PDB file of C-alpha atoms in Angstrom:
ATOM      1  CA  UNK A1461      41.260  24.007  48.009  1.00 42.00           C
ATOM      2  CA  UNK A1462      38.990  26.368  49.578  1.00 43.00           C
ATOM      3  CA  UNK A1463      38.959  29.047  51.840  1.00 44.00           C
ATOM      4  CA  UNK A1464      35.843  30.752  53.307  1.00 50.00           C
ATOM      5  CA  UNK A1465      33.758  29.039  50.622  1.00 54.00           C
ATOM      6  CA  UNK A1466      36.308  30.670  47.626  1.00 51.00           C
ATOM      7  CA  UNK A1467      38.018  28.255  45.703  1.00 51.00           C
ATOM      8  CA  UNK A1468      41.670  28.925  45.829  1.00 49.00           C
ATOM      9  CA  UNK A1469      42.690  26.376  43.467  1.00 54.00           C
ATOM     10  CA  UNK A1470      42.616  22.901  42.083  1.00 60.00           C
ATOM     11  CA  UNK A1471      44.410  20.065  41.120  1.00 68.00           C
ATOM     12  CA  UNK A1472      44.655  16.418  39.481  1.00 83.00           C
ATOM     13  CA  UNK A1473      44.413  13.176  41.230  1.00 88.00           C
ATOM     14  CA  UNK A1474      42.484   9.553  39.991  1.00 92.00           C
ATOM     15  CA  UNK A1475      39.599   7.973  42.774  1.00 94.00           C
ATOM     16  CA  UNK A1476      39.933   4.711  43.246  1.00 96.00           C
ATOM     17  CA  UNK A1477      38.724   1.356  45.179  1.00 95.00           C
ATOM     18  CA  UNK A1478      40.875  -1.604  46.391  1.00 93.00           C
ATOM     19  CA  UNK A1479      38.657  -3.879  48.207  1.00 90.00           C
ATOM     20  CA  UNK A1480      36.713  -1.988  50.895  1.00 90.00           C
ATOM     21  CA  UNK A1481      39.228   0.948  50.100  1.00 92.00           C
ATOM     22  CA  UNK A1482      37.706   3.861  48.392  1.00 94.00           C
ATOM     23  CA  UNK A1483      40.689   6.723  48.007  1.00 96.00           C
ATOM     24  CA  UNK A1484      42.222   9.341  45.439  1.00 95.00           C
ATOM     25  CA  UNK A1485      45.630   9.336  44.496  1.00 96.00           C
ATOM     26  CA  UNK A1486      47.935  12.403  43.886  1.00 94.00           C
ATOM     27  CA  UNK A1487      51.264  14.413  44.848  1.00 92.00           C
ATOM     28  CA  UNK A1488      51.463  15.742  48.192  1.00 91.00           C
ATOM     29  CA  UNK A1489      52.365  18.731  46.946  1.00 88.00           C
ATOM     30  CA  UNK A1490      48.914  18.987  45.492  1.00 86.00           C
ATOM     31  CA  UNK A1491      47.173  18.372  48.689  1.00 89.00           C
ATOM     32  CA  UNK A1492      49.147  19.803  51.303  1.00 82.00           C
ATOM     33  CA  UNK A1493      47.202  22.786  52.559  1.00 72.00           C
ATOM     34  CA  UNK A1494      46.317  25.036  55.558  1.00 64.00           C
ATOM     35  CA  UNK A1495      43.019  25.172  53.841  1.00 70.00           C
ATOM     36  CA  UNK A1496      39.641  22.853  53.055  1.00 79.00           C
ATOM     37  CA  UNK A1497      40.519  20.286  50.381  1.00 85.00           C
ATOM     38  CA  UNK A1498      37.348  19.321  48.527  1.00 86.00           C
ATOM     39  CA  UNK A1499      36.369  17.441  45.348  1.00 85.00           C
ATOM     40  CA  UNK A1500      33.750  17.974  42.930  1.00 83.00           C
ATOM     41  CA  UNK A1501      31.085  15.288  42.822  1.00 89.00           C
ATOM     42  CA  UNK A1502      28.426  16.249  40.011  1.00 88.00           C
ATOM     43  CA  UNK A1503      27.437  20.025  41.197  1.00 90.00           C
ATOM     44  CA  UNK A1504      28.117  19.143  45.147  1.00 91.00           C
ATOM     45  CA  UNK A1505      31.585  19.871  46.712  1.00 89.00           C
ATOM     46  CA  UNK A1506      32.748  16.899  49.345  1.00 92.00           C
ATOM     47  CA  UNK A1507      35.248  17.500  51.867  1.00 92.00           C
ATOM     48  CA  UNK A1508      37.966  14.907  51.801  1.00 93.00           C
ATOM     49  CA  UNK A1509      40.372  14.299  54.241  1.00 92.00           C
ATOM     50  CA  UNK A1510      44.419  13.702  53.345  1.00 93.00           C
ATOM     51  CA  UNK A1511      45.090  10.455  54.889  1.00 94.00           C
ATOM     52  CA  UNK A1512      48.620   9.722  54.137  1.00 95.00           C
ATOM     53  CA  UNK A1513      51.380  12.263  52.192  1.00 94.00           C
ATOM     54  CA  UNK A1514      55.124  11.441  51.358  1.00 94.00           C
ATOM     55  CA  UNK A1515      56.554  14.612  50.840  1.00 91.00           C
ATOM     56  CA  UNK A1516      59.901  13.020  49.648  1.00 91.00           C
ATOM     57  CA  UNK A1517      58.033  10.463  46.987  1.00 92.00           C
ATOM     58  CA  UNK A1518      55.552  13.723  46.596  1.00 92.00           C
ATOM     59  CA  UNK A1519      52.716  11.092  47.109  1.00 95.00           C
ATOM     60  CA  UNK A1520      49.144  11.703  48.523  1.00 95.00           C
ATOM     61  CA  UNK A1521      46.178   9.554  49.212  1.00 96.00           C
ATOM     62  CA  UNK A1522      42.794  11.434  50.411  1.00 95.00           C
ATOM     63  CA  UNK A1523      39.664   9.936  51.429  1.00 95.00           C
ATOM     64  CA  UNK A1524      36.286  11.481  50.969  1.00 95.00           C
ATOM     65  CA  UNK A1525      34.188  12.135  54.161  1.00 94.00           C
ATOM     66  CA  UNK A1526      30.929  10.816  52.498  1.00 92.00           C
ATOM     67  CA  UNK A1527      30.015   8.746  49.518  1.00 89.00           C
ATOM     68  CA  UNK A1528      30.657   9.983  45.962  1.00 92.00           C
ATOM     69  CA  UNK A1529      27.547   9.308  43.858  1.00 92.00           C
ATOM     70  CA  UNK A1530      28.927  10.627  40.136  1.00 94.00           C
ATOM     71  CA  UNK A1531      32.251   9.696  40.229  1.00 91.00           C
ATOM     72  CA  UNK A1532      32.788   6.207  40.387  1.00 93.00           C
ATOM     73  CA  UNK A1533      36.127   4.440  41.185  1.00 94.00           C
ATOM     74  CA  UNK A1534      38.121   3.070  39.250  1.00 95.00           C
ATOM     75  CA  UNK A1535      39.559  -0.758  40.442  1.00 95.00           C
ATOM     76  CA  UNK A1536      43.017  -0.158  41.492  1.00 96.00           C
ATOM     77  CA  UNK A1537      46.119  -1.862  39.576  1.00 95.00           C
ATOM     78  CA  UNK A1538      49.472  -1.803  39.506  1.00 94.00           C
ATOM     79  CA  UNK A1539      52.301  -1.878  36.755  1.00 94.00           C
ATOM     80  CA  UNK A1540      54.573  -2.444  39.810  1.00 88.00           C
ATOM     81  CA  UNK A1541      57.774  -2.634  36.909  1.00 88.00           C
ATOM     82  CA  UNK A1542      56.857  -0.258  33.945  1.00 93.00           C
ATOM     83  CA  UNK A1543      59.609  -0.852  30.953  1.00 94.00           C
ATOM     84  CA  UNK A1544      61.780   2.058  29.459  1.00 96.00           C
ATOM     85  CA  UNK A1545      59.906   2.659  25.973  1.00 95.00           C
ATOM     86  CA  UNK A1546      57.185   1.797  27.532  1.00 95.00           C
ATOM     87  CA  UNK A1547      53.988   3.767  26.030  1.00 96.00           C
ATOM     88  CA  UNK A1548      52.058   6.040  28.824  1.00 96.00           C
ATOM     89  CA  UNK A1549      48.698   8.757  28.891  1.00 95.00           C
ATOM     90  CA  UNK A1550      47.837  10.856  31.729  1.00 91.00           C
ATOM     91  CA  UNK A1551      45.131  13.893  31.814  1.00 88.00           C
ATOM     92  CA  UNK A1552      45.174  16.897  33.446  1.00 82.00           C
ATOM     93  CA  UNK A1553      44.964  20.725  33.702  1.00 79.00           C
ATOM     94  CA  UNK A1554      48.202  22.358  32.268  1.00 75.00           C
ATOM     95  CA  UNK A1555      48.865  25.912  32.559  1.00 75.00           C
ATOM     96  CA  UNK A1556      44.490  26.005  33.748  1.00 73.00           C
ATOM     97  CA  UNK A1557      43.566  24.608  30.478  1.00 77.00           C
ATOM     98  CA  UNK A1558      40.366  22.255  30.280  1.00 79.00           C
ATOM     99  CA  UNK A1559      41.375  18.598  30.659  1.00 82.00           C
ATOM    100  CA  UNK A1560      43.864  17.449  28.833  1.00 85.00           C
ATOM    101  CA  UNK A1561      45.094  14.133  27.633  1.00 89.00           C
ATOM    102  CA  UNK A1562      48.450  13.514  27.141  1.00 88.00           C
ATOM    103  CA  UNK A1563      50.207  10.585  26.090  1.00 93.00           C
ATOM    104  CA  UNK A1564      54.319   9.877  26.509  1.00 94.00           C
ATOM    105  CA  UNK A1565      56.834   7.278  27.273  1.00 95.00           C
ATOM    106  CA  UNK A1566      59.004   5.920  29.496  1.00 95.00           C
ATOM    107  CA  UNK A1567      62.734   7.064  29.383  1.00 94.00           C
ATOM    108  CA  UNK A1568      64.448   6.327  32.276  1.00 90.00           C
ATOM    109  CA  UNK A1569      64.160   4.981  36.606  1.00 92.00           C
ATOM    110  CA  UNK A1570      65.344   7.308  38.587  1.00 89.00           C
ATOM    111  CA  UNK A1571      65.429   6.409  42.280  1.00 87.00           C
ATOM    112  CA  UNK A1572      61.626   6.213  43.399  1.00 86.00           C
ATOM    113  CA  UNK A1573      61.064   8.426  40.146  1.00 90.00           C
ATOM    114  CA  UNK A1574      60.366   7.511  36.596  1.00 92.00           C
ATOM    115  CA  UNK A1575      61.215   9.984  33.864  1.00 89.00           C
ATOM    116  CA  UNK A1576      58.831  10.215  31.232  1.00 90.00           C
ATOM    117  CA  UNK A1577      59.415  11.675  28.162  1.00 85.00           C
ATOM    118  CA  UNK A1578      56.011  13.788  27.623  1.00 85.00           C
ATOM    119  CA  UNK A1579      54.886  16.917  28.252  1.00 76.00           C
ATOM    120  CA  UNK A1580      53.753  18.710  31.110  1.00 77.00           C
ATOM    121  CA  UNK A1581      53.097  22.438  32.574  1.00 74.00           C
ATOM    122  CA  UNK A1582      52.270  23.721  36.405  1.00 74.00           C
ATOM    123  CA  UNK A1583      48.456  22.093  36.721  1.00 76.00           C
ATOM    124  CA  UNK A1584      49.428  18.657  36.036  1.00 81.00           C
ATOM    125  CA  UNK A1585      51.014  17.582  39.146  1.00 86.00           C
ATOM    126  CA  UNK A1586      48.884  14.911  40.764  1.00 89.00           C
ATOM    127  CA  UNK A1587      48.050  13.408  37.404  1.00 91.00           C
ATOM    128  CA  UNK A1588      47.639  10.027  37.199  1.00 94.00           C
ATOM    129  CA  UNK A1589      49.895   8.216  34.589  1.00 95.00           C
ATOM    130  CA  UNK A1590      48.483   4.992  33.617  1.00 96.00           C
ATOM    131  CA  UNK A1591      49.765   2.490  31.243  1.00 96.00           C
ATOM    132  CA  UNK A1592      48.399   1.340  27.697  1.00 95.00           C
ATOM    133  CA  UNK A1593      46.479  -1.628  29.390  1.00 95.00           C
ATOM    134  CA  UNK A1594      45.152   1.056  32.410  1.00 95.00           C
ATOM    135  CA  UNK A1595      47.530  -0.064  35.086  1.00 96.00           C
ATOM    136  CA  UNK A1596      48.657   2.648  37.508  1.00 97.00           C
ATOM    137  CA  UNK A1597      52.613   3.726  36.479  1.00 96.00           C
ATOM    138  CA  UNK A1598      52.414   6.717  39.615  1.00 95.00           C
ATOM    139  CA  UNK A1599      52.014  10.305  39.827  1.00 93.00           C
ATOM    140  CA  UNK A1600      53.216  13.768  38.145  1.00 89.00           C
ATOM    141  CA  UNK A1601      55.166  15.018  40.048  1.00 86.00           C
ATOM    142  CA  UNK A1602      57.482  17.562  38.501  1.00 72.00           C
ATOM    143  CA  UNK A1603      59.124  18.858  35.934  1.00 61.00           C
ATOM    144  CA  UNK A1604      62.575  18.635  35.261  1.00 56.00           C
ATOM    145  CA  UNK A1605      64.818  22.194  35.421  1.00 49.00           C
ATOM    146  CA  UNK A1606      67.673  22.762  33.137  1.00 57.00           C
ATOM    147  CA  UNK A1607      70.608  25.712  33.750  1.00 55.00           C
ATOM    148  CA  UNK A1608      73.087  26.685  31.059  1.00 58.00           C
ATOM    149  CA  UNK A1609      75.863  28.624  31.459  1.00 65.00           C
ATOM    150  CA  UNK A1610      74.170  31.473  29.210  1.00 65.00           C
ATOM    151  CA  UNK A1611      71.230  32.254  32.451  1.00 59.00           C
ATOM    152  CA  UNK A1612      71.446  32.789  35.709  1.00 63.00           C
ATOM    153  CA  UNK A1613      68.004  31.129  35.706  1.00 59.00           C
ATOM    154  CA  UNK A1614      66.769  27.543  35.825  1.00 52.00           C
ATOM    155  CA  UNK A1615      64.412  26.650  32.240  1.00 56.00           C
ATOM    156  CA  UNK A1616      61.621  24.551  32.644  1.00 55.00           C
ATOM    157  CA  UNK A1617      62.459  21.419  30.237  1.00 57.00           C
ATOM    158  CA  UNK A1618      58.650  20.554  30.226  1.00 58.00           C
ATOM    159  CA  UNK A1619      59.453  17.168  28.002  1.00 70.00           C
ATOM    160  CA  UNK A1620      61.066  15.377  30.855  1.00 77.00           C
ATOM    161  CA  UNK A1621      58.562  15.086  33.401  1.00 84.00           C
ATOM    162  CA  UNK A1622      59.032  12.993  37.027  1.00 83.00           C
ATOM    163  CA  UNK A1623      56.463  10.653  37.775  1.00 90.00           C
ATOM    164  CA  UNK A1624      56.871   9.131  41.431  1.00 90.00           C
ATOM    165  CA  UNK A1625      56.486   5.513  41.829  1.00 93.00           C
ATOM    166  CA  UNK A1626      53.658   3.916  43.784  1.00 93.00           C
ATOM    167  CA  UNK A1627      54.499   0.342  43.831  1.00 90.00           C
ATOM    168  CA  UNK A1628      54.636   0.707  47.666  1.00 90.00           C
ATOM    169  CA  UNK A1629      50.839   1.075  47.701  1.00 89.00           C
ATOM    170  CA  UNK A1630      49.338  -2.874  48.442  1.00 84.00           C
ATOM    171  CA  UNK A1631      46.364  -3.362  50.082  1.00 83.00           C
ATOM    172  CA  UNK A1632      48.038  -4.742  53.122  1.00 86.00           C
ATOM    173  CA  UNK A1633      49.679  -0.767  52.839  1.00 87.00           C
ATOM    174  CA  UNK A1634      46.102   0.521  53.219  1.00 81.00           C
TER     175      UNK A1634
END
């Protein structure tokens, strides 16, 4: 995100293709913004344009307003039914750390969620999660608060992490 030319912030998302379809993939909480939303292609920042958000699924897709020439996308596919136990790795930028990878696995369905058991910190939403054979699980999207009756105050559980599901998104969908 940028403002005025500053960057305000960033955040985690994966660029793929699907046919003629070029687009990047991450939460809509990520992307939602009164200001510019750019990527970083090699040293030049594109403008990209948010194209579709779910803010109940927390799901985003952007499109960049010109071609990327150093990022190239990846082909787009689906684990449309991932397995509980299933082994899955995402990367991203927890607490503004460097790129991280992290790997996890699936505990539990949830709804339009899956809930991973991993590890994640604020900077990771919009991550990716892919499974061991690179098919797309979904997208970071939170992480899971716990209260006890000894605090007023809600504890980040950071080993349960939400991941929302994407199995909506077909090519007939774009």
């Amino acid at each position: 995100m940028t403002a005025d030319g500053e960057i305000l912030g960033h955040g985690s998302g994966n660029y793929f293709k699907l046919g003629h379809h070029r687009f990047i993939l991450t939460a809509s909480h990520v992307a939602m913004s009164e200001h510019d939303l750019r990527i970083l292609d090699g040293e030049e920042m594109v403008e990209i344009t948010l194209v579709y958000a779910d803010i109940e699924r927390d799901i985003a897709i952007l499109v960049p307003k010109k071609r990327l020439h150093n990022i190239k996308p990846q082909r787009w596919a689906l684990n449309r039914s991932p397995s509980v136990g299933n082994t899955v790795e995402y990367s991203g930028y927890p607490s503004g750390l460097d790129k991280v990878l992290i790997n996890g696995m699936i505990s539990a369905h949830e709804g339009n969620n899956i809930i991973m058991q991993s590890f994640a910190l604020p900077g990771s939403s919009g991550s990716v999660v892919f499974d061991k054979r690179g098919k797309v699980v979904g997208v970071v999207s939170a992480v899971m608060l716990n209260q006890t009756k000894f605090s007023p105050f809600p504890r980040l559980q950071e080993n349960m992490v939400y991941v929302s599901s994407v199995d909506f998104i077909t090519k007939k969908f774009l």
